[in-house]
Every structure is written in C-alpha cells, then in structure tokens.
mmCIF file of C-alpha atoms in Angstrom:
data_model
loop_
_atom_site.group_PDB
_atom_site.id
_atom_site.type_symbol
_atom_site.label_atom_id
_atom_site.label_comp_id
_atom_site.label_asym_id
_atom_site.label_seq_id
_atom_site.Cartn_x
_atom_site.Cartn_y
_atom_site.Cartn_z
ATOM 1 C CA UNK K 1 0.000 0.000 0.000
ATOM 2 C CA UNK K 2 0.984 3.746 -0.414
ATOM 3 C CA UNK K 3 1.953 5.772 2.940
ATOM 4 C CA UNK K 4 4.282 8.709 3.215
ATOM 5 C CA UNK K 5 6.613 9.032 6.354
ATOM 6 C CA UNK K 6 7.545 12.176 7.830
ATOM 7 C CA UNK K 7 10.456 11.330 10.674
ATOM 8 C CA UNK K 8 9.786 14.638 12.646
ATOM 9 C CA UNK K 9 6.712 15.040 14.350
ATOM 10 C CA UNK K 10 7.602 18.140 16.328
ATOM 11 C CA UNK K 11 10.430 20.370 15.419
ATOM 12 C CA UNK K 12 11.192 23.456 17.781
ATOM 13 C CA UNK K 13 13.869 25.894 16.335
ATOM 14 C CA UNK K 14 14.738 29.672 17.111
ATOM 15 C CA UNK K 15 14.460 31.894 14.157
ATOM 16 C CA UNK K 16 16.807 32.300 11.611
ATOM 17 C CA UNK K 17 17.698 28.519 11.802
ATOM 18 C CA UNK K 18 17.614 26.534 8.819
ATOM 19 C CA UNK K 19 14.721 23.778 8.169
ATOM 20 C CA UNK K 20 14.827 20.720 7.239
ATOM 21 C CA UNK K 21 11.880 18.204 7.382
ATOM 22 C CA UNK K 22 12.046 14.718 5.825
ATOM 23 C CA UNK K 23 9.343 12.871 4.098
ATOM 24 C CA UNK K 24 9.718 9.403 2.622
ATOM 25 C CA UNK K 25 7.266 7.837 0.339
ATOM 26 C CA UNK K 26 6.240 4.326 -0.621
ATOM 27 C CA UNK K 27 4.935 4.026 -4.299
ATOM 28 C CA UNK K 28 6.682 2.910 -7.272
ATOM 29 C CA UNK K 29 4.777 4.377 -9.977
ATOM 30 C CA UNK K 30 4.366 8.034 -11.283
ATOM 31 C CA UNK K 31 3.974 10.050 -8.581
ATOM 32 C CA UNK K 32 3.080 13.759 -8.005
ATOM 33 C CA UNK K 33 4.431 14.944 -4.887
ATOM 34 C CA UNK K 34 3.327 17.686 -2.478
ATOM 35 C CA UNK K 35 4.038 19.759 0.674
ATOM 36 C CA UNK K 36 1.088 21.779 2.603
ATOM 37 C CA UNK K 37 0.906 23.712 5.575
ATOM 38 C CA UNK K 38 -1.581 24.338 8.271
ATOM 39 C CA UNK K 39 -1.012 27.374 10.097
ATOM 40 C CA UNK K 40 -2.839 27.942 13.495
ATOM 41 C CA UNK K 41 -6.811 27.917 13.157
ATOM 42 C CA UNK K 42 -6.369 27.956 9.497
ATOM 43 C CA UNK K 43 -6.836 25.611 6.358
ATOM 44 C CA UNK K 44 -4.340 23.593 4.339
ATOM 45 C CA UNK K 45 -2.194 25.953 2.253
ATOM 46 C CA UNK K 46 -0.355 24.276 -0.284
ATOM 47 C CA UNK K 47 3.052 25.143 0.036
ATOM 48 C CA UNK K 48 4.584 23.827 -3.502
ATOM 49 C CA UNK K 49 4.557 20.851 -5.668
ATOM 50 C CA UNK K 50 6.269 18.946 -7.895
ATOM 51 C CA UNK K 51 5.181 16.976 -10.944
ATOM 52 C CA UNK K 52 7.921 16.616 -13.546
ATOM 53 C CA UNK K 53 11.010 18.173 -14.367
ATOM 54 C CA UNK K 54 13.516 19.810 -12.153
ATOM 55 C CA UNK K 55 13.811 18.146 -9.373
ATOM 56 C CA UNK K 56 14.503 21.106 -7.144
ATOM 57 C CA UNK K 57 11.224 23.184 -6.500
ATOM 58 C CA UNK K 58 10.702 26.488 -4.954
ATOM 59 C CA UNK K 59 7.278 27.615 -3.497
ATOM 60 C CA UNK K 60 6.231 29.990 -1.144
ATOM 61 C CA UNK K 61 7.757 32.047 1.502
ATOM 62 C CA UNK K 62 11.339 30.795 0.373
ATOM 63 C CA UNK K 63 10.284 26.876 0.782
ATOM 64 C CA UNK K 64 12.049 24.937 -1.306
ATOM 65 C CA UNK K 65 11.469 21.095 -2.064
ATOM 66 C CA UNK K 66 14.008 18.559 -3.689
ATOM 67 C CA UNK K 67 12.794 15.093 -5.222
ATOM 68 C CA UNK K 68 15.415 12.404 -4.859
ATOM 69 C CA UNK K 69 13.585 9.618 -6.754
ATOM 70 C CA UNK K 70 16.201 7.159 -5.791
ATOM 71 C CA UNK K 71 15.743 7.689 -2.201
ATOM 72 C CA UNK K 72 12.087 8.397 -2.451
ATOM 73 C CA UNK K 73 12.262 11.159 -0.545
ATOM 74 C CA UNK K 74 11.058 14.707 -1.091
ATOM 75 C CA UNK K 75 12.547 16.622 1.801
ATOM 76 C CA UNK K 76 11.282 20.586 2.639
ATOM 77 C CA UNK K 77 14.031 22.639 3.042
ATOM 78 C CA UNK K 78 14.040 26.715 4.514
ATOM 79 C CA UNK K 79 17.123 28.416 4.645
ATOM 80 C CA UNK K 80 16.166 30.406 7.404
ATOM 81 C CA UNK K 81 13.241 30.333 9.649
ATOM 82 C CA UNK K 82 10.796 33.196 10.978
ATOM 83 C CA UNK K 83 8.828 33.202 14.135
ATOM 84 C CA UNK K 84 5.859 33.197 11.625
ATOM 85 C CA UNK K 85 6.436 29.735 10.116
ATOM 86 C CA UNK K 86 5.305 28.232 13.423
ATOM 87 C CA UNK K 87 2.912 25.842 11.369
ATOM 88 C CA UNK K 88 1.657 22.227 11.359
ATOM 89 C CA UNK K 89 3.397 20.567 8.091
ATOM 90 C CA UNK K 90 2.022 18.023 5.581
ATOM 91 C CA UNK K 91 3.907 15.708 2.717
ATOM 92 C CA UNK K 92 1.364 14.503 0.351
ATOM 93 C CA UNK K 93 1.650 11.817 -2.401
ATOM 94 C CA UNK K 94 -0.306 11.927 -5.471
ATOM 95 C CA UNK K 95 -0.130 8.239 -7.365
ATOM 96 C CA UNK K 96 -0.794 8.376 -10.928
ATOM 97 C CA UNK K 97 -3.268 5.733 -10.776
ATOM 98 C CA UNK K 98 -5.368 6.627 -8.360
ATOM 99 C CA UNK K 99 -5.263 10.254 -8.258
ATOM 100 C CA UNK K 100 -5.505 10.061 -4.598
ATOM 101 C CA UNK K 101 -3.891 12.320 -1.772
ATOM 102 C CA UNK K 102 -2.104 10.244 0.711
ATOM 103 C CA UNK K 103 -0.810 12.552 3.311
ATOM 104 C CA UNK K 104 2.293 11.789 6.054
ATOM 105 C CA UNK K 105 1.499 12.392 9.978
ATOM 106 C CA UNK K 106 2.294 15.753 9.834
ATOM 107 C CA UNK K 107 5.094 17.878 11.280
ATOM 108 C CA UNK K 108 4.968 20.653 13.968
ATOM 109 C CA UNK K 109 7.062 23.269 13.633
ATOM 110 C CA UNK K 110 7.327 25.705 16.743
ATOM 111 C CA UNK K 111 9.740 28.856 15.961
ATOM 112 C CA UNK K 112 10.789 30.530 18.942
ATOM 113 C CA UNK K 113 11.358 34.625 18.683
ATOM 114 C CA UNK P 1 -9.203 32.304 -6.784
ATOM 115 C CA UNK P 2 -10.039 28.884 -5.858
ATOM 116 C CA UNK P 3 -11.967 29.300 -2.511
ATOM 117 C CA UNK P 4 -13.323 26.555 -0.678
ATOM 118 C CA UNK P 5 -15.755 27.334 2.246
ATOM 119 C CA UNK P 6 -17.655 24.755 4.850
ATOM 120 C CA UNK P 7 -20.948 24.981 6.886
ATOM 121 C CA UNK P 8 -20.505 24.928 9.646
ATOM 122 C CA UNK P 9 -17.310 25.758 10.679
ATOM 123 C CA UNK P 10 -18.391 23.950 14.540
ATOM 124 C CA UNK P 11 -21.339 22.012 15.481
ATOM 125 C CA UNK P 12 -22.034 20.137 18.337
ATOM 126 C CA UNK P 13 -24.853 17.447 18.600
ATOM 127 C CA UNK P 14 -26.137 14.983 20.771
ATOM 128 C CA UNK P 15 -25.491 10.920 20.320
ATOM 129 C CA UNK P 16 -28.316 9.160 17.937
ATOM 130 C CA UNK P 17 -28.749 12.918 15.205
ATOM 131 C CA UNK P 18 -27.634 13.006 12.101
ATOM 132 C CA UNK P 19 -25.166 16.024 11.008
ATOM 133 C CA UNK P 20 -25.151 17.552 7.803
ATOM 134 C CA UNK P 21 -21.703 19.346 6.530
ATOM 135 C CA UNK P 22 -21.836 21.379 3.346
ATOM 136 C CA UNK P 23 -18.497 22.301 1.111
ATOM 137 C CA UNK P 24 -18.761 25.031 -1.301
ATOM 138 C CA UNK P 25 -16.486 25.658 -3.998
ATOM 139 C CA UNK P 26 -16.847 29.389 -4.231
ATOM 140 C CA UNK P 27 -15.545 30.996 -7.501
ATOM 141 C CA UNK P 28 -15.032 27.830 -9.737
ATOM 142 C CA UNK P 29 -16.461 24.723 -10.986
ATOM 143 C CA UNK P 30 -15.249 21.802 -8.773
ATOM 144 C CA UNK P 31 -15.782 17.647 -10.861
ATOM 145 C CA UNK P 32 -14.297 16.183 -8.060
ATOM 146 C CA UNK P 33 -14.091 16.467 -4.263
ATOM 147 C CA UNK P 34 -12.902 14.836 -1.378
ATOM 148 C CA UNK P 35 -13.860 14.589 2.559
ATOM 149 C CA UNK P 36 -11.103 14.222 4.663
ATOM 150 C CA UNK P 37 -11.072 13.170 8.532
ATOM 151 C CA UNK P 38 -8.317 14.851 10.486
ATOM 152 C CA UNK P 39 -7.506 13.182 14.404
ATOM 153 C CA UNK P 40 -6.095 15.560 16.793
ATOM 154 C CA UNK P 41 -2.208 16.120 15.912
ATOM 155 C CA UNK P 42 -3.027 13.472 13.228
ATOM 156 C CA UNK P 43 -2.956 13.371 9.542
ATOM 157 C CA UNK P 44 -5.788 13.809 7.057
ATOM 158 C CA UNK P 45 -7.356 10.604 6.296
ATOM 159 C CA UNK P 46 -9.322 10.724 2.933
ATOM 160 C CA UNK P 47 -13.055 9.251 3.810
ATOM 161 C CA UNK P 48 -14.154 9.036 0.416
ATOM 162 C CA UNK P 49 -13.794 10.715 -3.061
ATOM 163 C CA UNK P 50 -17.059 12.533 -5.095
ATOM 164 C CA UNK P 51 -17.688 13.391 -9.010
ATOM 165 C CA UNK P 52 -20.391 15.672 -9.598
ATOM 166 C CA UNK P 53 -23.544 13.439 -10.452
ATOM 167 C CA UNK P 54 -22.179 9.769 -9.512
ATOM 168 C CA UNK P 55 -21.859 7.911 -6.239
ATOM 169 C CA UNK P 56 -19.124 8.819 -4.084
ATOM 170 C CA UNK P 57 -16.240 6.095 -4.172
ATOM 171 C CA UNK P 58 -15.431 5.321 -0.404
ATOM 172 C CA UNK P 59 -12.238 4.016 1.300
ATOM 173 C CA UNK P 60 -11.652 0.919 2.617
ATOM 174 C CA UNK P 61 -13.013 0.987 6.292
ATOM 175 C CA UNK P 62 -15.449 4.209 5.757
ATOM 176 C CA UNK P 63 -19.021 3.239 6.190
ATOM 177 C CA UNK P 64 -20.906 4.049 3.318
ATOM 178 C CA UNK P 65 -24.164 3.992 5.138
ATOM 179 C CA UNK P 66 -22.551 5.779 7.893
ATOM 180 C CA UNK P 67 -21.197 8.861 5.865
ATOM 181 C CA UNK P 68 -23.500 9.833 3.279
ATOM 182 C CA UNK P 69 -22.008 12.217 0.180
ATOM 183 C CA UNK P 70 -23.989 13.866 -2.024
ATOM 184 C CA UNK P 71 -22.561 15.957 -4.876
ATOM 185 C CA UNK P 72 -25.456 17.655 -6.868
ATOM 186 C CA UNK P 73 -23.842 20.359 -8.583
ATOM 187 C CA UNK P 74 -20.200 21.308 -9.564
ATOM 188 C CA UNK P 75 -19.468 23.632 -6.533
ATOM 189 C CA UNK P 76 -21.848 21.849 -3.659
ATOM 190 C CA UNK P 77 -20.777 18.399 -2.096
ATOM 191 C CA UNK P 78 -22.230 17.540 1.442
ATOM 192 C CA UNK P 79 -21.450 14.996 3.956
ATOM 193 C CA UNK P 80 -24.097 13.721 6.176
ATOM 194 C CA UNK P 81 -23.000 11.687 9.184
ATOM 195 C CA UNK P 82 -25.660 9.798 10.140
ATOM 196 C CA UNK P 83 -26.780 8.749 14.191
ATOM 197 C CA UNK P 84 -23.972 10.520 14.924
ATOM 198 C CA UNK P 85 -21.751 8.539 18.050
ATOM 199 C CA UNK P 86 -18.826 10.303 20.293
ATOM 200 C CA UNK P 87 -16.514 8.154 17.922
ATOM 201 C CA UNK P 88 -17.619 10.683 15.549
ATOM 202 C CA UNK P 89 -16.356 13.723 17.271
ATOM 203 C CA UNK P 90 -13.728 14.853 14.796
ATOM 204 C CA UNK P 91 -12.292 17.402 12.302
ATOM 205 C CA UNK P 92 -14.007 17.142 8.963
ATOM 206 C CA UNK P 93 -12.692 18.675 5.701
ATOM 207 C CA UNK P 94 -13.359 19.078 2.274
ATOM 208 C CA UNK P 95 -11.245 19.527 -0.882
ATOM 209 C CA UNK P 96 -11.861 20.320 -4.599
ATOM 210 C CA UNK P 97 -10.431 20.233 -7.446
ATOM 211 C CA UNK P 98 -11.033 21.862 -11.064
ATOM 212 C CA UNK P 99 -10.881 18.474 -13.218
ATOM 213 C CA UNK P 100 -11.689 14.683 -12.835
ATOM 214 C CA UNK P 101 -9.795 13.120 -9.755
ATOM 215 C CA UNK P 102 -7.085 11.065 -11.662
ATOM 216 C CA UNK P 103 -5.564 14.002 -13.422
ATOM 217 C CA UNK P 104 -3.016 16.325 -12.622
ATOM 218 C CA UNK P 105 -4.752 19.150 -10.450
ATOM 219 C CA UNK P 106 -4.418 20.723 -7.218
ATOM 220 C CA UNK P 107 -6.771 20.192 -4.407
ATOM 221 C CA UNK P 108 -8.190 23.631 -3.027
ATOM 222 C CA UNK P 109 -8.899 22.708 0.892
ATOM 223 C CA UNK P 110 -11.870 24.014 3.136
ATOM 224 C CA UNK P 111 -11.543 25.081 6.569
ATOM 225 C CA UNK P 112 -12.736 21.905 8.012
ATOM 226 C CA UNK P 113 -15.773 21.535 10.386
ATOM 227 C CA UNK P 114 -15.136 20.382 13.895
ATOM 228 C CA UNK P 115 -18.375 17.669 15.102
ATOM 229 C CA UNK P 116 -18.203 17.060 18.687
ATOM 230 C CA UNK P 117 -20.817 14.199 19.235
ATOM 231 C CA UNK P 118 -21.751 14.445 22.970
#
C-alpha cells in the first residue's frame, strides 16, 4: 500500500535557523508529490509541488522542495526560519493511478522569537 | 481564486442525530471532491472521493451507510454523518479540485468543520 513518512513530528527551532523536514514515500509508480501547511486555526495551504522536471522546486515564503527519486524522498528545506512559520506541516503523495492524496502524519514546527 | 468554504465551521450534537456538513467551492467549478477526517495532531485521512452526479467512491473501512455524500452540482458536495456517536467527534474537511480526480490538479482545501458528538 501507499503511505508517506515524515520522521519529525515536532520540530522546535529559534528563528533564523535553517529547516529541514524529511518525508519518505512508498509508491513505485508516477507520482506527483506535495508539501502543505496548516497554520494555526487555518486551512491547508499548499506550500509547492512537484510533478515533472527539475527536481529542485521552490514555493512559497522561500520553501524549497528537492525530489530524490532514488531515495524516495522529497525533503522541505528553509534556509532560514521566521517566528511566523510556526505551522503544522504536511507531505502529500499523489499516485498516478489513483489520483488520490495520501498525506504523512504531519510535522509541527514551533519557531521561537 | 479557488476558494473553498464549509458549513458549519463547529457544530455540536447529541449521540443518535444526524449532522449535515456542506463544502462550497466558491468561484469555480469543482468535478471532483474529497472529505477528509483529520484526528487531533493526526494526519488527514481521505473518507471518500465525489464526481459531480455519480456515487461517491469510499475508502476501505469508511461506512458508506454511515457517511453519506452527495454531490449535486459542480461547486456543492455535502457529507451527512448519520446517528452521529462520540466516535464521531472529529475534524471534517473538504477539498476540490477543477478536473476529474485522476488528473493532474491541485486540491483547493476548506476550513474543516469540527463535530463534537456528545
């Protein structure tokens, strides 16, 4: 069966630290491959995506994404942090068969001032 | 562009009533959309997927008879839970999307409805 893994479940960093947050996904097929975020009392945002192509994508707010099909893994990446990022995050698979969103557990990220 | 609104945003009912959740897709013309069930600090579990004017397809596990999803128009889809139970009590959202389900598109999320089941 599909899943996507994210390995942090609650990340707590002071700003201007750099972000990393892993997701892993199970699926051998064609895949589209997303990142959303859930800020507090709000709805799912979509952050960025990737479909084809480069395997680096940027989305909003300076997020940046990089699909390493080899590692299945589609890691979200911020240089640097602000206080206002403090956000729940999701990883979300697309399969090409199903057209399905399969979504990891989610990540908490808490930036202290 | 691509709004996605819910009514109601809370409701709270008592154990045995049935609940009736609506997801609007604002300023365009949604085929497909999907209810999600979201635990606290849990992940969004789809519950079942809706095309405008067929049956919803349900996942394995959701009770068809249970959840009832109606999608009469291309920007109305509603979930009904039915003799609602405590188990119940959760966060409910919608999604939509501008073409058929198994092409590339981008869901457009709703702000969820919380049912608390007492």
């Amino acid at each position: 069966a599909q899943s996507v893994s994210q390995h942090n479940h609650h990340v707590i960093l002071s700003e201007a630290a750099s972000l990393e947050l892993g997701c892993n996904y199970s699926y051998g097929g064609t895949v589209n491959l997303f990142w959303y975020v859930q800020y507090p009392g709000q709805h799912l945002q979509l952050l960025l995506k990737y479909f084809s192509g480069d395997p680096l994508v940027k989305g909003i707010k300076g997020f940046e994404a990089e699909f390493i099909k080899s590692k299945f893994s589609f890691n979200l990446r911020k240089p640097s942090v602000q206080w206002s990022d403090t956000a729940e995050y999701f990883c979300a698979v697309k399969s090409g068969n199903t057209g399905k969103l399969i979504f990891g557990q989610g990540t908490t990220l808490q930036v202290k001032p | 562009g691509a709004v996605v609104s819910q009514h109601p945003s809370r409701v709270i009912c008592k154990s045995g009533t049935s609940v009736k959740i609506e997801c609007r897709s604002l300023d365009f013309q949604a085929t497909t959309m999907f209810w999600y069930r979201q635990f606290p600090k849990q992940s969004l579990m789809l519950m079942a997927t809706s095309n405008e004017g067929s049956k919803a397809t349900y996942e394995q596990g959701v009770e068809k008879d249970k959840f009832l999803i109606n999608h009469a128009s291309l920007t109305l889809s509603t979930l009904t839970v039915t003799s609602a139970h405590p188990e119940d009590s959760s966060f409910y959202i919608c999604s939509a999307s501008r073409l058929a389900g198994t092409s590339y598109n981008e869901q457009f999320f709703g702000p969820g409805t919380r049912l608390t089941v007492l």
